[in-house]
């Protein structure tokens, strides 16, 4: 029986390999042999998760033709991968990707770094901050006091606790968007909300339009749901959406869903203005596309003089086009897995009905904790604390990167938790791999794109500050030197423990 579970075509693999562009070799530097460069490229794709483990690779002759290289080059590359444990082969079954014993399986999302690794590794992979104490403890204590009446029930609330649904609805109403509790469903984080929406509206093979770049974990969720992703390029810098491109995609591709992050976009940090929001809602309505607006970052404005635009759903008064997703994870704490959906009542009823075959409901204690925060004013004070922490981290990280890596390019966002950085011609995938060797974990640009886009970028979150931010920039500079020199030896730079 064959050991592979999926297959990668020659044209697809060639396209992914072509996307890996390194800075041109400098004086005195040596290009690796063609077979070595090919082997390194495939290994990086496996480590990035863009080529799955146990994926059958194309035959040597097919790949040689697609890459316009000799079959000998491909054969030598495959042999090098086999010797390193990244490829297995059997006569009659072909060759398929693998990972060496002891290596973690790659993930295409941004999984958190295990806590035991934090002593030697600075984690820039996860855009989430520690809990804003003492508000987490107070919220849990308040929830425990409210728990006894709920403990006498079965505990399953598929639509969410009525008290929390009312509280969330009232907050939308206070923002100028009249909302009833029947328009709210509480979910297990924003990921749970978007997963439920995708299953309801976009069956396998349906098109979903996404910003390019977009949030890596959501892209992977949609891929695994069998969606056909249609990327729509963002405008340059922090300018938000390119409305000409959006109108064209919605008109020609007619996607069932469009997923957008209008408020401090992840990863670019862009903030869409009111005119862009109005025009996108109008275009989606005309195309019959459901517009899913992720506003999990909306409360994380960092510049004091910033006037926030109205929510995307404010431009859909009939409620027929926009579905809004919110969450406590970014504004409060990622460990508080509480999210919500705001939509028309009939959509909420359909989502709730479908939930019987998913997770049945969201944990009661966490819902009570968020309800306590929203009802006592603790939420506003906790989020204000969060803003101050993110602002200090942003400024420290930007200053450190500017000092250590002056050739890297970026625009500083006015809010959110991420900095989108052009790496001066270096491969983001190679920087991520080198970073693991020098003690800094950073996600490369292709994780946020479709089909290998954004190889020349990395995303840096505002999760570390002070001396840790300075050390992170020093380690990123060391990783950049490794990539520039073409160094592959693990001993080229060593990881040293760092304690803040």
CSV table of C-alpha atoms in Angstrom, one decimal:
chain,number,residue,atom,x,y,z
A,1,UNK,CA,0.0,0.0,0.0
A,2,UNK,CA,1.3,3.5,-0.8
A,3,UNK,CA,2.4,5.6,2.1
A,4,UNK,CA,1.2,8.9,0.6
A,5,UNK,CA,-2.2,10.5,1.4
A,6,UNK,CA,-2.2,13.4,-1.1
A,7,UNK,CA,-0.4,14.5,-4.3
A,8,UNK,CA,1.4,17.6,-5.5
A,9,UNK,CA,1.4,18.2,-9.2
A,10,UNK,CA,4.5,19.3,-11.1
A,11,UNK,CA,3.1,22.6,-12.1
A,12,UNK,CA,1.9,23.4,-8.6
A,13,UNK,CA,5.3,22.4,-7.0
A,14,UNK,CA,7.1,24.5,-9.6
A,15,UNK,CA,4.9,27.5,-8.8
A,16,UNK,CA,5.6,27.2,-5.1
A,17,UNK,CA,9.3,26.8,-5.7
A,18,UNK,CA,9.4,29.8,-8.0
A,19,UNK,CA,7.8,32.0,-5.3
A,20,UNK,CA,10.9,31.5,-3.1
A,21,UNK,CA,13.1,34.4,-4.1
A,22,UNK,CA,16.3,35.2,-2.2
A,23,UNK,CA,18.3,38.3,-2.3
A,24,UNK,CA,20.9,38.2,-5.2
A,25,UNK,CA,24.2,36.8,-4.1
A,26,UNK,CA,26.7,39.4,-2.9
A,27,UNK,CA,30.4,39.7,-3.7
A,28,UNK,CA,32.3,36.6,-2.5
A,29,UNK,CA,29.1,34.6,-1.8
A,30,UNK,CA,28.6,31.3,-3.5
A,31,UNK,CA,25.4,29.9,-5.0
A,32,UNK,CA,24.6,26.4,-4.0
A,33,UNK,CA,24.5,23.7,-6.7
A,34,UNK,CA,21.2,23.5,-8.5
A,35,UNK,CA,20.2,20.2,-6.9
A,36,UNK,CA,21.0,21.6,-3.4
A,37,UNK,CA,18.9,24.7,-4.1
A,38,UNK,CA,16.0,22.5,-5.3
A,39,UNK,CA,16.3,20.2,-2.2
A,40,UNK,CA,16.4,23.2,0.1
A,41,UNK,CA,13.3,24.7,-1.6
A,42,UNK,CA,11.2,21.5,-1.2
A,43,UNK,CA,12.4,21.1,2.4
A,44,UNK,CA,11.3,24.6,3.2
A,45,UNK,CA,7.9,24.0,1.7
A,46,UNK,CA,7.5,21.0,3.9
A,47,UNK,CA,8.6,22.8,7.0
A,48,UNK,CA,6.3,25.7,6.2
A,49,UNK,CA,3.4,23.2,5.8
A,50,UNK,CA,2.7,24.5,2.2
A,51,UNK,CA,3.5,21.0,0.9
A,52,UNK,CA,1.8,18.5,3.3
A,53,UNK,CA,3.6,15.7,5.0
A,54,UNK,CA,2.9,12.4,3.2
A,55,UNK,CA,2.2,14.2,-0.1
A,56,UNK,CA,3.3,12.3,-3.3
A,57,UNK,CA,5.8,14.4,-5.3
A,58,UNK,CA,5.8,14.4,-9.1
A,59,UNK,CA,8.0,12.0,-11.0
A,60,UNK,CA,11.6,13.2,-11.7
A,61,UNK,CA,11.0,13.7,-15.4
A,62,UNK,CA,7.7,15.7,-14.8
A,63,UNK,CA,9.3,18.0,-12.3
A,64,UNK,CA,12.4,18.5,-14.5
A,65,UNK,CA,10.2,19.5,-17.4
A,66,UNK,CA,8.2,21.9,-15.2
A,67,UNK,CA,11.3,23.6,-13.8
A,68,UNK,CA,13.3,23.5,-17.0
A,69,UNK,CA,16.2,21.7,-15.4
A,70,UNK,CA,17.8,18.3,-16.0
A,71,UNK,CA,16.4,15.1,-14.7
A,72,UNK,CA,19.8,14.5,-13.0
A,73,UNK,CA,19.3,17.7,-11.0
A,74,UNK,CA,15.9,16.5,-9.7
A,75,UNK,CA,17.2,13.0,-9.0
A,76,UNK,CA,20.0,14.4,-7.0
A,77,UNK,CA,17.7,16.7,-5.0
A,78,UNK,CA,15.3,13.8,-4.2
A,79,UNK,CA,18.3,11.7,-3.1
A,80,UNK,CA,19.5,14.6,-0.8
A,81,UNK,CA,16.0,14.8,0.7
A,82,UNK,CA,15.9,11.1,1.3
A,83,UNK,CA,19.2,11.2,3.1
A,84,UNK,CA,17.9,14.0,5.4
A,85,UNK,CA,14.7,12.3,6.2
A,86,UNK,CA,12.4,14.6,4.2
A,87,UNK,CA,11.5,12.1,1.5
A,88,UNK,CA,10.6,8.5,1.4
A,89,UNK,CA,10.3,6.3,-1.7
A,90,UNK,CA,9.3,2.9,-2.8
A,91,UNK,CA,9.6,1.3,-6.2
A,92,UNK,CA,6.2,1.4,-7.9
A,93,UNK,CA,4.7,3.8,-5.3
A,94,UNK,CA,6.8,6.9,-6.0
A,95,UNK,CA,8.2,9.4,-3.5
A,96,UNK,CA,6.4,11.3,-0.8
A,97,UNK,CA,7.3,13.9,1.7
A,98,UNK,CA,8.2,13.1,5.3
A,99,UNK,CA,9.8,14.7,8.4
A,100,UNK,CA,12.8,13.3,10.2
A,101,UNK,CA,12.3,11.6,13.5
A,102,UNK,CA,12.0,14.1,16.3
A,103,UNK,CA,10.9,17.0,14.2
A,104,UNK,CA,7.5,18.5,14.9
A,105,UNK,CA,4.9,18.2,12.2
A,106,UNK,CA,4.6,21.5,10.4
A,107,UNK,CA,1.4,23.5,10.6
A,108,UNK,CA,0.1,26.0,8.1
A,109,UNK,CA,-1.5,28.1,10.8
A,110,UNK,CA,0.2,29.8,13.7
A,111,UNK,CA,0.1,27.4,16.6
A,112,UNK,CA,1.3,28.8,19.9
A,113,UNK,CA,4.8,27.9,21.1
A,114,UNK,CA,4.8,25.3,23.9
A,115,UNK,CA,5.4,27.0,27.2
A,116,UNK,CA,8.4,24.8,28.0
A,117,UNK,CA,10.2,26.3,25.0
A,118,UNK,CA,9.9,29.9,26.1
A,119,UNK,CA,13.1,29.9,28.1
A,120,UNK,CA,15.3,29.8,25.0
A,121,UNK,CA,13.0,31.0,22.2
A,122,UNK,CA,11.4,34.4,21.7
A,123,UNK,CA,8.0,33.7,20.3
A,124,UNK,CA,6.9,36.2,17.6
A,125,UNK,CA,4.5,33.7,16.0
A,126,UNK,CA,1.4,34.2,18.1
A,127,UNK,CA,-0.2,37.7,18.1
A,128,UNK,CA,-1.6,37.5,21.6
A,129,UNK,CA,-0.7,39.2,24.8
A,130,UNK,CA,-0.8,37.9,28.4
A,131,UNK,CA,-4.0,38.4,30.4
A,132,UNK,CA,-4.7,41.9,31.7
A,133,UNK,CA,-4.6,41.4,35.4
A,134,UNK,CA,-6.3,41.9,37.8
A,135,UNK,CA,-9.2,41.8,35.5
A,136,UNK,CA,-9.1,38.2,34.5
A,137,UNK,CA,-9.1,37.1,38.1
A,138,UNK,CA,-11.9,39.5,39.0
A,139,UNK,CA,-13.9,38.3,36.1
A,140,UNK,CA,-13.6,34.6,37.0
A,141,UNK,CA,-14.4,35.4,40.6
A,142,UNK,CA,-17.5,37.3,39.5
A,143,UNK,CA,-18.5,34.4,37.2
A,144,UNK,CA,-18.2,31.9,40.0
A,145,UNK,CA,-20.6,34.0,42.1
A,146,UNK,CA,-23.2,33.9,39.2
A,147,UNK,CA,-22.7,30.2,38.4
A,148,UNK,CA,-25.0,28.4,40.9
A,149,UNK,CA,-28.3,29.0,39.1
A,150,UNK,CA,-26.8,27.7,35.8
A,151,UNK,CA,-25.3,24.6,37.6
A,152,UNK,CA,-28.9,23.4,38.1
A,153,UNK,CA,-29.4,23.3,34.3
A,154,UNK,CA,-28.0,20.9,31.6
A,155,UNK,CA,-25.5,23.7,30.7
A,156,UNK,CA,-26.0,23.6,27.0
A,157,UNK,CA,-26.9,27.0,25.5
A,158,UNK,CA,-26.4,26.7,21.7
A,159,UNK,CA,-27.1,30.3,21.1
A,160,UNK,CA,-25.2,31.5,24.2
A,161,UNK,CA,-26.3,32.6,27.6
A,162,UNK,CA,-29.3,35.0,27.2
A,163,UNK,CA,-27.7,37.5,29.6
A,164,UNK,CA,-24.5,37.7,27.4
A,165,UNK,CA,-26.4,37.8,24.2
A,166,UNK,CA,-28.4,40.8,25.5
A,167,UNK,CA,-25.2,42.5,26.7
A,168,UNK,CA,-23.5,42.1,23.3
A,169,UNK,CA,-26.6,43.3,21.5
A,170,UNK,CA,-26.8,46.4,23.7
A,171,UNK,CA,-23.2,47.3,22.9
A,172,UNK,CA,-23.9,47.3,19.2
A,173,UNK,CA,-27.0,49.4,19.8
A,174,UNK,CA,-24.9,51.9,21.8
A,175,UNK,CA,-22.6,52.1,18.8
A,176,UNK,CA,-25.5,53.2,16.6
A,177,UNK,CA,-26.4,49.8,15.2
A,178,UNK,CA,-29.8,48.7,16.6
A,179,UNK,CA,-29.4,45.1,17.6
A,180,UNK,CA,-31.7,42.5,19.3
A,181,UNK,CA,-30.4,39.5,21.3
A,182,UNK,CA,-31.9,37.3,18.6
A,183,UNK,CA,-29.2,38.7,16.2
A,184,UNK,CA,-26.4,37.3,18.4
A,185,UNK,CA,-24.9,33.9,18.8
A,186,UNK,CA,-22.1,33.3,21.3
A,187,UNK,CA,-19.3,31.0,19.9
A,188,UNK,CA,-16.1,29.4,21.0
A,189,UNK,CA,-13.8,32.2,19.8
A,190,UNK,CA,-13.8,33.9,16.5
A,191,UNK,CA,-12.5,30.8,14.8
A,192,UNK,CA,-15.6,28.9,16.0
A,193,UNK,CA,-17.8,31.6,14.6
A,194,UNK,CA,-16.1,31.6,11.1
A,195,UNK,CA,-16.0,27.9,11.0
A,196,UNK,CA,-19.8,27.8,11.6
A,197,UNK,CA,-20.4,30.5,9.0
A,198,UNK,CA,-18.3,28.6,6.4
A,199,UNK,CA,-20.1,25.4,6.9
A,200,UNK,CA,-23.5,27.1,6.6
A,201,UNK,CA,-22.8,29.2,3.5
A,202,UNK,CA,-19.9,27.7,1.7
A,203,UNK,CA,-20.0,24.0,1.0
A,204,UNK,CA,-17.0,22.1,-0.4
A,205,UNK,CA,-15.8,23.7,-3.7
A,206,UNK,CA,-17.5,27.0,-3.1
A,207,UNK,CA,-15.5,30.2,-3.7
A,208,UNK,CA,-14.5,32.5,-0.8
A,209,UNK,CA,-12.9,35.8,-1.6
A,210,UNK,CA,-10.2,36.8,0.9
A,211,UNK,CA,-7.9,39.7,1.3
A,212,UNK,CA,-4.3,39.0,0.1
A,213,UNK,CA,-2.6,38.8,2.6
A,214,UNK,CA,-5.0,37.6,5.2
A,215,UNK,CA,-5.0,35.8,8.6
A,216,UNK,CA,-3.2,32.5,8.3
A,217,UNK,CA,-5.4,30.4,10.6
A,218,UNK,CA,-8.6,31.5,8.9
A,219,UNK,CA,-7.1,30.7,5.4
A,220,UNK,CA,-6.2,27.2,6.6
A,221,UNK,CA,-9.6,26.7,8.2
A,222,UNK,CA,-11.2,27.6,4.8
A,223,UNK,CA,-8.8,25.3,2.9
A,224,UNK,CA,-9.7,22.4,5.2
A,225,UNK,CA,-13.4,23.1,4.7
A,226,UNK,CA,-12.8,22.5,1.0
A,227,UNK,CA,-13.2,26.1,-0.1
A,228,UNK,CA,-11.7,27.6,-3.3
A,229,UNK,CA,-9.9,30.7,-2.1
A,230,UNK,CA,-10.0,33.8,-4.4
A,231,UNK,CA,-7.3,36.3,-3.2
A,232,UNK,CA,-7.9,40.0,-3.6
A,233,UNK,CA,-4.8,42.1,-3.2
A,234,UNK,CA,-4.8,44.8,-0.6
A,235,UNK,CA,-3.9,48.4,-1.5
A,236,UNK,CA,-0.3,49.5,-0.8
A,237,UNK,CA,0.9,50.1,2.7
A,238,UNK,CA,-1.9,51.0,5.1
A,239,UNK,CA,-4.4,52.3,2.5
A,240,UNK,CA,-6.9,49.5,3.1
A,241,UNK,CA,-8.8,47.8,0.4
A,242,UNK,CA,-8.3,48.2,-3.4
A,243,UNK,CA,-12.0,48.7,-4.3
A,244,UNK,CA,-11.4,48.4,-8.1
A,245,UNK,CA,-10.1,44.9,-7.5
A,246,UNK,CA,-12.8,44.0,-5.1
A,247,UNK,CA,-15.6,45.0,-7.5
A,248,UNK,CA,-14.0,43.0,-10.3
A,249,UNK,CA,-13.6,39.8,-8.1
A,250,UNK,CA,-17.1,40.0,-6.7
A,251,UNK,CA,-18.6,40.6,-10.2
A,252,UNK,CA,-16.6,38.0,-12.1
A,253,UNK,CA,-15.9,35.2,-9.5
A,254,UNK,CA,-19.3,35.6,-7.7
A,255,UNK,CA,-17.9,34.2,-4.4
A,256,UNK,CA,-20.4,32.8,-1.9
A,257,UNK,CA,-18.6,34.5,0.9
A,258,UNK,CA,-16.1,37.3,1.3
A,259,UNK,CA,-14.0,37.4,4.4
A,260,UNK,CA,-12.5,40.8,5.5
A,261,UNK,CA,-10.7,42.4,8.5
A,262,UNK,CA,-11.6,46.1,8.2
A,263,UNK,CA,-10.2,47.1,11.6
A,264,UNK,CA,-6.4,46.9,11.9
A,265,UNK,CA,-6.1,44.2,9.4
A,266,UNK,CA,-4.1,41.0,10.3
A,267,UNK,CA,-1.3,41.0,9.2
A,268,UNK,CA,-0.9,44.5,7.6
A,269,UNK,CA,-2.5,46.7,10.3
A,270,UNK,CA,-4.5,48.6,7.7
A,271,UNK,CA,-7.7,50.4,8.7
A,272,UNK,CA,-10.4,50.6,6.0
A,273,UNK,CA,-12.2,54.0,5.9
A,274,UNK,CA,-15.9,54.6,5.8
A,275,UNK,CA,-16.1,55.1,2.1
A,276,UNK,CA,-14.3,51.8,1.5
A,277,UNK,CA,-16.7,50.0,3.9
A,278,UNK,CA,-19.8,51.5,2.2
A,279,UNK,CA,-18.6,50.6,-1.3
A,280,UNK,CA,-17.6,47.1,-0.4
A,281,UNK,CA,-21.0,46.4,1.2
A,282,UNK,CA,-22.7,47.8,-1.9
A,283,UNK,CA,-20.6,45.6,-4.2
A,284,UNK,CA,-21.2,42.5,-2.1
A,285,UNK,CA,-24.9,43.1,-2.0
A,286,UNK,CA,-25.0,43.5,-5.8
A,287,UNK,CA,-23.0,40.3,-6.3
A,288,UNK,CA,-25.1,38.3,-3.8
A,289,UNK,CA,-22.1,37.6,-1.7
A,290,UNK,CA,-22.2,37.2,2.1
A,291,UNK,CA,-19.7,39.7,3.6
A,292,UNK,CA,-18.1,38.3,6.8
A,293,UNK,CA,-16.5,41.2,8.7
A,294,UNK,CA,-14.0,40.2,11.4
A,295,UNK,CA,-13.8,43.0,13.9
A,296,UNK,CA,-11.8,41.2,16.6
A,297,UNK,CA,-9.2,44.0,16.5
A,298,UNK,CA,-11.6,46.9,16.4
A,299,UNK,CA,-11.0,48.0,20.0
A,300,UNK,CA,-7.3,47.9,19.8
A,301,UNK,CA,-6.7,51.5,18.4
A,302,UNK,CA,-3.3,52.6,19.8
A,303,UNK,CA,-3.0,56.2,18.6
A,304,UNK,CA,-4.9,58.6,20.9
A,305,UNK,CA,-6.0,61.0,18.1
A,306,UNK,CA,-7.5,58.3,15.9
A,307,UNK,CA,-11.2,58.6,15.1
A,308,UNK,CA,-12.5,55.1,14.4
A,309,UNK,CA,-14.9,54.6,11.4
A,310,UNK,CA,-18.3,53.0,11.9
A,311,UNK,CA,-18.5,49.2,11.8
A,312,UNK,CA,-19.0,47.5,8.5
A,313,UNK,CA,-22.5,46.3,9.5
A,314,UNK,CA,-23.5,50.0,9.9
A,315,UNK,CA,-23.7,50.2,6.1
A,316,UNK,CA,-26.1,47.2,5.9
A,317,UNK,CA,-29.2,48.5,7.7
A,318,UNK,CA,-31.4,45.7,6.3
A,319,UNK,CA,-29.0,43.1,7.7
A,320,UNK,CA,-29.1,41.0,4.5
A,321,UNK,CA,-25.4,41.2,3.4
A,322,UNK,CA,-23.0,41.6,6.4
A,323,UNK,CA,-22.3,39.0,9.1
A,324,UNK,CA,-20.1,40.4,11.9
A,325,UNK,CA,-17.7,38.3,14.0
A,326,UNK,CA,-16.3,39.6,17.3
A,327,UNK,CA,-14.2,38.1,20.0
A,328,UNK,CA,-12.7,38.6,23.5
A,329,UNK,CA,-9.4,36.9,22.4
A,330,UNK,CA,-7.5,39.9,21.0
A,331,UNK,CA,-9.0,42.7,23.1
A,332,UNK,CA,-8.9,40.8,26.4
A,333,UNK,CA,-7.1,37.4,26.4
A,334,UNK,CA,-6.7,34.6,24.0
A,335,UNK,CA,-7.4,32.1,26.8
A,336,UNK,CA,-10.9,33.5,27.1
A,337,UNK,CA,-12.4,31.6,24.2
A,338,UNK,CA,-15.5,33.7,23.7
A,339,UNK,CA,-16.6,35.0,20.3
A,340,UNK,CA,-19.8,36.0,18.8
A,341,UNK,CA,-21.7,36.4,15.5
A,342,UNK,CA,-24.0,39.3,14.7
A,343,UNK,CA,-26.4,38.6,11.8
A,344,UNK,CA,-30.0,38.6,10.8
A,345,UNK,CA,-32.2,36.5,13.1
A,346,UNK,CA,-32.9,33.9,10.4
A,347,UNK,CA,-29.1,33.4,9.9
A,348,UNK,CA,-28.6,33.1,13.7
A,349,UNK,CA,-31.4,30.5,13.9
A,350,UNK,CA,-29.7,28.5,11.1
A,351,UNK,CA,-26.3,28.7,12.8
A,352,UNK,CA,-27.7,27.6,16.1
A,353,UNK,CA,-29.5,24.7,14.5
A,354,UNK,CA,-26.4,23.5,12.8
A,355,UNK,CA,-24.5,23.7,16.0
A,356,UNK,CA,-26.1,20.6,17.3
A,357,UNK,CA,-23.7,18.6,15.1
A,358,UNK,CA,-20.7,20.6,16.1
A,359,UNK,CA,-19.8,21.7,19.7
A,360,UNK,CA,-23.4,22.2,21.2
A,361,UNK,CA,-22.4,25.4,22.9
A,362,UNK,CA,-19.7,27.6,24.6
A,363,UNK,CA,-18.5,27.0,28.2
A,364,UNK,CA,-20.8,28.7,30.7
A,365,UNK,CA,-18.2,29.9,33.1
A,366,UNK,CA,-16.2,31.8,30.4
A,367,UNK,CA,-19.5,33.4,29.2
A,368,UNK,CA,-20.3,34.5,32.7
A,369,UNK,CA,-16.8,36.0,33.0
A,370,UNK,CA,-17.2,38.1,29.9
A,371,UNK,CA,-20.7,39.1,30.9
A,372,UNK,CA,-19.3,40.3,34.3
A,373,UNK,CA,-16.6,42.3,32.5
A,374,UNK,CA,-19.1,44.0,30.1
A,375,UNK,CA,-21.6,44.7,32.9
A,376,UNK,CA,-19.3,46.2,35.5
A,377,UNK,CA,-17.1,48.4,33.4
A,378,UNK,CA,-14.2,46.0,33.8
A,379,UNK,CA,-14.0,45.4,30.1
A,380,UNK,CA,-13.3,49.0,29.3
A,381,UNK,CA,-10.6,49.2,31.9
A,382,UNK,CA,-9.0,45.9,30.9
A,383,UNK,CA,-9.0,46.9,27.2
A,384,UNK,CA,-7.5,50.3,28.0
A,385,UNK,CA,-4.7,48.4,29.9
A,386,UNK,CA,-4.3,46.2,26.8
A,387,UNK,CA,-4.0,49.2,24.5
A,388,UNK,CA,-1.2,50.7,26.7
A,389,UNK,CA,0.7,47.5,26.7
A,390,UNK,CA,0.4,47.0,22.9
A,391,UNK,CA,1.4,50.6,22.3
A,392,UNK,CA,4.5,50.3,24.3
A,393,UNK,CA,5.4,47.0,22.7
A,394,UNK,CA,4.8,48.5,19.2
A,395,UNK,CA,7.0,51.4,19.8
A,396,UNK,CA,9.8,49.3,21.3
A,397,UNK,CA,9.7,46.7,18.5
A,398,UNK,CA,9.7,49.3,15.7
A,399,UNK,CA,12.7,51.1,17.3
A,400,UNK,CA,14.6,47.9,17.7
A,401,UNK,CA,13.9,46.6,14.1
A,402,UNK,CA,14.8,50.1,12.7
A,403,UNK,CA,18.1,50.0,14.5
A,404,UNK,CA,19.1,46.3,13.8
A,405,UNK,CA,17.6,45.9,10.3
A,406,UNK,CA,17.5,49.4,8.7
A,407,UNK,CA,16.9,47.9,5.2
A,408,UNK,CA,13.6,46.3,6.2
A,409,UNK,CA,10.5,48.2,5.1
A,410,UNK,CA,7.2,48.7,6.9
A,411,UNK,CA,4.5,51.2,7.8
A,412,UNK,CA,3.6,51.6,11.5
A,413,UNK,CA,-0.1,50.9,12.0
A,414,UNK,CA,-2.3,53.0,14.2
A,415,UNK,CA,-3.7,50.0,16.0
A,416,UNK,CA,-3.9,46.2,16.1
A,417,UNK,CA,-1.2,43.8,17.1
A,418,UNK,CA,0.9,43.2,14.0
A,419,UNK,CA,3.6,44.8,11.8
A,420,UNK,CA,3.9,43.6,8.2
A,421,UNK,CA,7.5,43.8,7.1
A,422,UNK,CA,9.2,43.6,3.7
A,423,UNK,CA,12.5,41.9,4.4
A,424,UNK,CA,14.8,43.6,1.9
A,425,UNK,CA,14.7,40.8,-0.7
A,426,UNK,CA,15.3,38.0,1.7
A,427,UNK,CA,13.1,34.9,1.7
A,428,UNK,CA,10.6,35.0,4.6
A,429,UNK,CA,10.6,31.2,4.7
A,430,UNK,CA,14.3,31.0,5.0
A,431,UNK,CA,14.3,33.7,7.7
A,432,UNK,CA,11.8,31.7,9.7
A,433,UNK,CA,13.9,28.6,9.4
A,434,UNK,CA,17.1,30.5,10.4
A,435,UNK,CA,15.2,32.2,13.2
A,436,UNK,CA,14.4,28.9,14.8
A,437,UNK,CA,18.2,28.2,14.9
A,438,UNK,CA,19.1,31.5,16.6
A,439,UNK,CA,16.2,31.6,19.0
A,440,UNK,CA,13.4,33.7,17.5
A,441,UNK,CA,10.2,32.3,16.1
A,442,UNK,CA,8.7,34.4,13.3
A,443,UNK,CA,6.0,33.5,10.8
A,444,UNK,CA,6.9,34.0,7.2
A,445,UNK,CA,4.8,35.9,4.7
A,446,UNK,CA,3.6,32.9,2.6
A,447,UNK,CA,1.5,31.7,5.6
A,448,UNK,CA,-0.7,34.7,5.0
A,449,UNK,CA,-1.1,34.3,1.3
A,450,UNK,CA,-2.5,31.9,-1.3
A,451,UNK,CA,-0.2,29.7,-3.5
A,452,UNK,CA,3.2,31.0,-2.2
A,453,UNK,CA,2.6,34.7,-2.3
A,454,UNK,CA,4.5,37.2,0.0
A,455,UNK,CA,7.8,35.2,0.2
A,456,UNK,CA,9.6,38.5,0.8
A,457,UNK,CA,7.7,39.3,4.1
A,458,UNK,CA,7.4,38.4,7.7
A,459,UNK,CA,4.9,39.3,10.4
A,460,UNK,CA,6.0,40.8,13.7
A,461,UNK,CA,3.4,41.0,16.5
A,462,UNK,CA,3.4,43.6,19.3
A,463,UNK,CA,3.7,40.9,22.0
A,464,UNK,CA,7.1,41.7,23.4
A,465,UNK,CA,8.6,44.9,24.6
A,466,UNK,CA,11.6,46.4,26.3
A,467,UNK,CA,14.7,44.3,26.5
A,468,UNK,CA,12.9,41.3,24.9
A,469,UNK,CA,12.0,43.4,21.8
A,470,UNK,CA,15.6,44.5,21.5
A,471,UNK,CA,16.9,40.9,21.8
A,472,UNK,CA,14.3,39.7,19.3
A,473,UNK,CA,15.5,42.3,16.7
A,474,UNK,CA,19.1,41.2,17.4
A,475,UNK,CA,18.2,37.6,16.7
A,476,UNK,CA,16.3,38.5,13.6
A,477,UNK,CA,19.4,40.3,12.3
A,478,UNK,CA,21.4,37.2,13.1
A,479,UNK,CA,18.9,35.1,11.1
A,480,UNK,CA,19.1,37.6,8.2
A,481,UNK,CA,22.9,37.2,8.1
A,482,UNK,CA,22.5,33.4,8.0
A,483,UNK,CA,20.2,33.7,5.0
A,484,UNK,CA,22.4,36.2,3.2
A,485,UNK,CA,25.4,34.0,3.7
A,486,UNK,CA,23.6,30.9,2.5
A,487,UNK,CA,24.6,29.2,5.7
A,488,UNK,CA,22.9,25.9,6.4
A,489,UNK,CA,24.9,24.7,9.4
A,490,UNK,CA,23.0,24.6,12.6
A,491,UNK,CA,26.1,25.6,14.5
A,492,UNK,CA,26.5,28.9,12.5
A,493,UNK,CA,24.7,30.8,15.3
A,494,UNK,CA,23.8,29.3,18.6
A,495,UNK,CA,20.6,29.9,20.7
A,496,UNK,CA,21.3,31.5,24.1
A,497,UNK,CA,18.7,31.5,26.9
A,498,UNK,CA,17.0,34.8,27.4
A,499,UNK,CA,15.2,35.9,30.6
A,500,UNK,CA,13.3,39.2,30.5
